[in-house]
Tab-separated table of C-alpha atoms in Angstrom:
chain	number	residue	atom	x	y	z
A	1	MET	CA	-70.823	-22.932	-13.103
A	2	HIS	CA	-67.257	-23.242	-11.864
A	3	ILE	CA	-66.715	-25.300	-8.716
A	4	ILE	CA	-63.770	-24.638	-6.415
A	5	CYS	CA	-63.480	-27.478	-3.941
A	6	GLY	CA	-61.116	-27.278	-0.992
A	7	LEU	CA	-60.175	-30.548	0.668
A	8	GLY	CA	-59.932	-31.055	4.416
A	9	ASN	CA	-61.413	-32.775	7.428
A	10	PRO	CA	-64.397	-31.293	9.282
A	11	GLY	CA	-64.293	-30.517	12.982
A	12	GLU	CA	-62.391	-28.234	15.328
A	13	GLU	CA	-59.602	-30.730	15.985
A	14	TYR	CA	-58.593	-30.499	12.298
A	15	GLU	CA	-58.914	-26.725	11.832
A	16	HIS	CA	-55.785	-25.163	10.312
A	17	THR	CA	-53.923	-28.460	10.078
A	18	ARG	CA	-51.707	-29.012	7.049
A	19	HIS	CA	-54.240	-31.494	5.628
A	20	ASN	CA	-56.865	-28.731	5.725
A	21	ALA	CA	-54.916	-26.422	3.423
A	22	GLY	CA	-57.765	-26.779	0.902
A	23	PHE	CA	-60.407	-25.681	3.407
A	24	ASP	CA	-58.247	-22.736	4.501
A	25	SER	CA	-57.698	-21.734	0.857
A	26	VAL	CA	-61.431	-21.788	0.112
A	27	ASP	CA	-62.052	-19.786	3.292
A	28	ALA	CA	-59.508	-17.194	2.086
A	29	LEU	CA	-61.308	-17.128	-1.261
A	30	ALA	CA	-64.673	-16.688	0.467
A	31	GLU	CA	-63.262	-13.779	2.453
A	32	GLU	CA	-61.841	-12.183	-0.707
A	33	LEU	CA	-65.213	-12.535	-2.478
A	34	ARG	CA	-67.139	-11.415	0.620
A	35	VAL	CA	-69.049	-14.682	0.832
A	36	ASN	CA	-70.597	-15.202	4.238
A	37	TYR	CA	-73.489	-17.596	3.694
A	38	TRP	CA	-72.693	-21.307	3.603
A	39	LYS	CA	-75.334	-23.934	2.903
A	40	ASN	CA	-75.113	-27.589	3.890
A	41	GLU	CA	-76.022	-29.624	0.805
A	42	CYS	CA	-74.917	-32.860	-0.844
A	43	GLY	CA	-72.673	-33.678	2.123
A	44	ALA	CA	-70.719	-30.448	1.729
A	45	LEU	CA	-70.735	-26.837	2.792
A	46	THR	CA	-71.361	-24.752	-0.312
A	47	ALA	CA	-71.432	-21.044	-1.039
A	48	LYS	CA	-72.666	-19.499	-4.289
A	49	THR	CA	-71.222	-16.305	-5.658
A	50	THR	CA	-70.151	-14.746	-8.928
A	51	TYR	CA	-66.763	-13.618	-10.136
A	52	LYS	CA	-66.484	-11.331	-13.144
A	53	GLY	CA	-69.907	-12.437	-14.356
A	54	GLU	CA	-69.264	-16.175	-13.914
A	55	ASP	CA	-71.220	-18.345	-11.476
A	56	LEU	CA	-68.942	-19.811	-8.852
A	57	LEU	CA	-69.607	-22.425	-6.191
A	58	LEU	CA	-67.224	-22.833	-3.263
A	59	VAL	CA	-67.289	-26.341	-1.791
A	60	LYS	CA	-65.921	-27.931	1.377
A	61	PRO	CA	-66.862	-31.648	1.581
A	62	GLN	CA	-67.929	-32.545	5.111
A	63	GLY	CA	-67.037	-36.227	5.075
A	64	PHE	CA	-63.449	-36.970	5.984
A	65	MET	CA	-60.645	-36.456	3.479
A	66	ASN	CA	-60.732	-39.997	2.110
A	67	THR	CA	-64.443	-39.694	1.247
A	68	SER	CA	-64.276	-36.249	-0.429
A	69	GLY	CA	-65.290	-37.643	-3.813
A	70	GLY	CA	-68.838	-38.578	-2.781
A	71	PRO	CA	-69.958	-35.077	-1.807
A	72	LEU	CA	-68.127	-33.503	-4.749
A	73	LYS	CA	-69.825	-35.883	-7.190
A	74	LYS	CA	-73.229	-35.065	-5.672
A	75	VAL	CA	-72.525	-31.328	-5.962
A	76	CYS	CA	-71.493	-31.775	-9.610
A	77	GLN	CA	-74.715	-33.684	-10.314
A	78	ALA	CA	-76.861	-31.100	-8.508
A	79	TYR	CA	-75.333	-28.258	-10.544
A	80	SER	CA	-74.954	-30.123	-13.853
A	81	ALA	CA	-71.182	-29.695	-13.684
A	82	THR	CA	-68.456	-31.952	-15.041
A	83	ALA	CA	-64.855	-32.542	-13.996
A	84	ASP	CA	-63.867	-29.805	-16.468
A	85	ASP	CA	-65.738	-27.307	-14.273
A	86	VAL	CA	-63.890	-28.360	-11.100
A	87	ILE	CA	-60.825	-26.917	-9.404
A	88	VAL	CA	-59.635	-28.909	-6.384
A	89	ILE	CA	-57.345	-27.242	-3.833
A	90	HIS	CA	-55.396	-29.646	-1.614
A	91	ASP	CA	-52.251	-30.094	0.462
A	92	GLU	CA	-49.124	-31.531	-1.193
A	93	LEU	CA	-46.175	-33.092	0.636
A	94	ASP	CA	-43.769	-32.800	-2.294
A	95	ILE	CA	-44.005	-29.008	-2.551
A	96	ASP	CA	-42.274	-26.586	-0.194
A	97	PRO	CA	-44.418	-24.688	2.318
A	98	GLY	CA	-45.431	-21.234	1.140
A	99	THR	CA	-45.568	-22.260	-2.525
A	100	ILE	CA	-48.183	-23.762	-4.802
A	101	ARG	CA	-48.356	-25.604	-8.104
A	102	VAL	CA	-51.222	-25.678	-10.570
A	103	LYS	CA	-51.851	-28.542	-12.967
A	104	HIS	CA	-54.589	-30.351	-14.834
A	105	GLY	CA	-54.904	-34.106	-14.408
A	106	GLY	CA	-52.018	-36.361	-13.507
A	107	GLY	CA	-51.251	-38.784	-10.730
A	108	LEU	CA	-52.756	-38.890	-7.278
A	109	ALA	CA	-49.486	-38.962	-5.285
A	110	GLY	CA	-50.991	-41.270	-2.658
A	111	HIS	CA	-53.442	-38.544	-1.588
A	112	ASN	CA	-56.607	-40.219	-0.299
A	113	GLY	CA	-58.811	-37.207	-1.043
A	114	LEU	CA	-57.687	-37.201	-4.679
A	115	LYS	CA	-58.141	-40.978	-4.914
A	116	SER	CA	-61.727	-40.607	-3.696
A	117	ILE	CA	-62.461	-37.846	-6.211
A	118	ALA	CA	-60.923	-39.806	-9.104
A	119	ASP	CA	-62.988	-42.834	-8.102
A	120	LYS	CA	-66.288	-40.956	-7.867
A	121	LEU	CA	-65.804	-38.679	-10.898
A	122	GLN	CA	-64.383	-41.585	-12.918
A	123	THR	CA	-61.514	-39.424	-14.181
A	124	LYS	CA	-58.258	-37.848	-13.034
A	125	ASP	CA	-58.775	-34.924	-15.397
A	126	TRP	CA	-59.642	-31.907	-13.319
A	127	THR	CA	-57.633	-28.832	-12.359
A	128	ARG	CA	-55.664	-28.990	-9.132
A	129	ILE	CA	-54.084	-26.303	-7.051
A	130	ARG	CA	-51.561	-27.985	-4.800
A	131	VAL	CA	-50.609	-26.147	-1.604
A	132	GLY	CA	-47.118	-27.052	-0.424
A	133	ILE	CA	-46.802	-28.407	3.109
A	134	GLY	CA	-43.392	-30.070	2.767
A	135	ARG	CA	-42.244	-33.408	4.121
A	136	PRO	CA	-42.191	-34.309	7.824
A	137	PRO	CA	-38.874	-33.848	9.606
A	138	GLY	CA	-36.812	-36.779	10.830
A	139	ARG	CA	-38.818	-39.892	11.548
A	140	MET	CA	-42.153	-38.170	12.091
A	141	SER	CA	-44.961	-40.077	10.394
A	142	VAL	CA	-46.731	-38.534	7.423
A	143	VAL	CA	-50.070	-38.896	9.250
A	144	ASP	CA	-48.806	-36.936	12.274
A	145	TRP	CA	-47.335	-34.292	9.959
A	146	VAL	CA	-50.429	-33.688	7.827
A	147	LEU	CA	-52.770	-33.719	10.820
A	148	GLY	CA	-50.543	-31.295	12.744
A	149	ARG	CA	-50.680	-27.515	12.733
A	150	PRO	CA	-47.645	-25.577	11.550
A	151	LYS	CA	-45.601	-24.111	14.397
A	152	LYS	CA	-45.166	-20.349	14.707
A	153	ASP	CA	-42.033	-20.268	12.545
A	154	ARG	CA	-43.865	-22.102	9.724
A	155	TRP	CA	-47.314	-20.581	10.151
A	156	ASP	CA	-46.648	-17.644	7.818
A	157	ASP	CA	-45.570	-20.047	5.058
A	158	PHE	CA	-48.772	-22.052	5.495
A	159	VAL	CA	-50.971	-18.957	5.328
A	160	GLN	CA	-49.023	-17.663	2.333
A	161	GLY	CA	-49.635	-20.949	0.510
A	162	THR	CA	-53.375	-20.886	1.182
A	163	HIS	CA	-53.655	-17.271	0.040
A	164	LEU	CA	-51.632	-17.974	-3.107
A	165	ALA	CA	-53.987	-20.884	-3.851
A	166	SER	CA	-57.067	-18.673	-3.563
A	167	GLU	CA	-55.421	-16.031	-5.751
A	168	ALA	CA	-54.447	-18.674	-8.322
A	169	ALA	CA	-58.016	-20.013	-8.467
A	170	LEU	CA	-59.382	-16.611	-9.470
A	171	PHE	CA	-56.515	-15.984	-11.885
A	172	TYR	CA	-57.214	-19.377	-13.494
A	173	LEU	CA	-60.855	-18.433	-14.086
A	174	GLU	CA	-59.724	-15.281	-15.886
A	175	SER	CA	-56.627	-16.488	-17.710
A	176	GLY	CA	-56.699	-20.280	-18.073
A	177	LEU	CA	-54.232	-22.995	-17.143
A	178	GLU	CA	-51.119	-22.011	-19.072
A	179	LYS	CA	-50.971	-18.408	-17.859
A	180	THR	CA	-51.789	-19.517	-14.308
A	181	GLN	CA	-48.928	-22.023	-14.385
A	182	GLN	CA	-46.563	-19.376	-15.740
A	183	ARG	CA	-47.469	-17.004	-12.959
A	184	PHE	CA	-47.693	-19.375	-9.962
A	185	ASN	CA	-45.598	-22.485	-10.661
């Protein structure tokens, strides 16, 4: 079982914000795979499907970003999965909008969702697809930036990043980390 977990905050007020790039990426993946049934389990919305003969579970934790690790850990336990089976898709300030980066393990870059996952899974070693959202302009706070929605002139970049992330997740399942990095990084 492969688990693709998109990070975000639940609720209408957070829909399509930069911080919800993970949710939007998983939604794009669900659309691509024609998944339309979501189940509420383990504190997350989950959807089971298959891709090229492999079992796949799409996950959107329904606690807030900084508690994402709890639901993901429960999902892993329920499906006998380990961190090696997990791909986490999340927003990344240090990457330009419209681009993504794929890596395995590494630092947490001050991202509270990643900190929660590392704490609950007791490791930093899982695959990450980082969706670029860029840095806030001027003196705008990081919190206001990540919880804001991209304006019209930046919306296409945001959508492109989320679609690239969903494409990279499927490519990773087929081709592994190195080839995915070569193609998307």
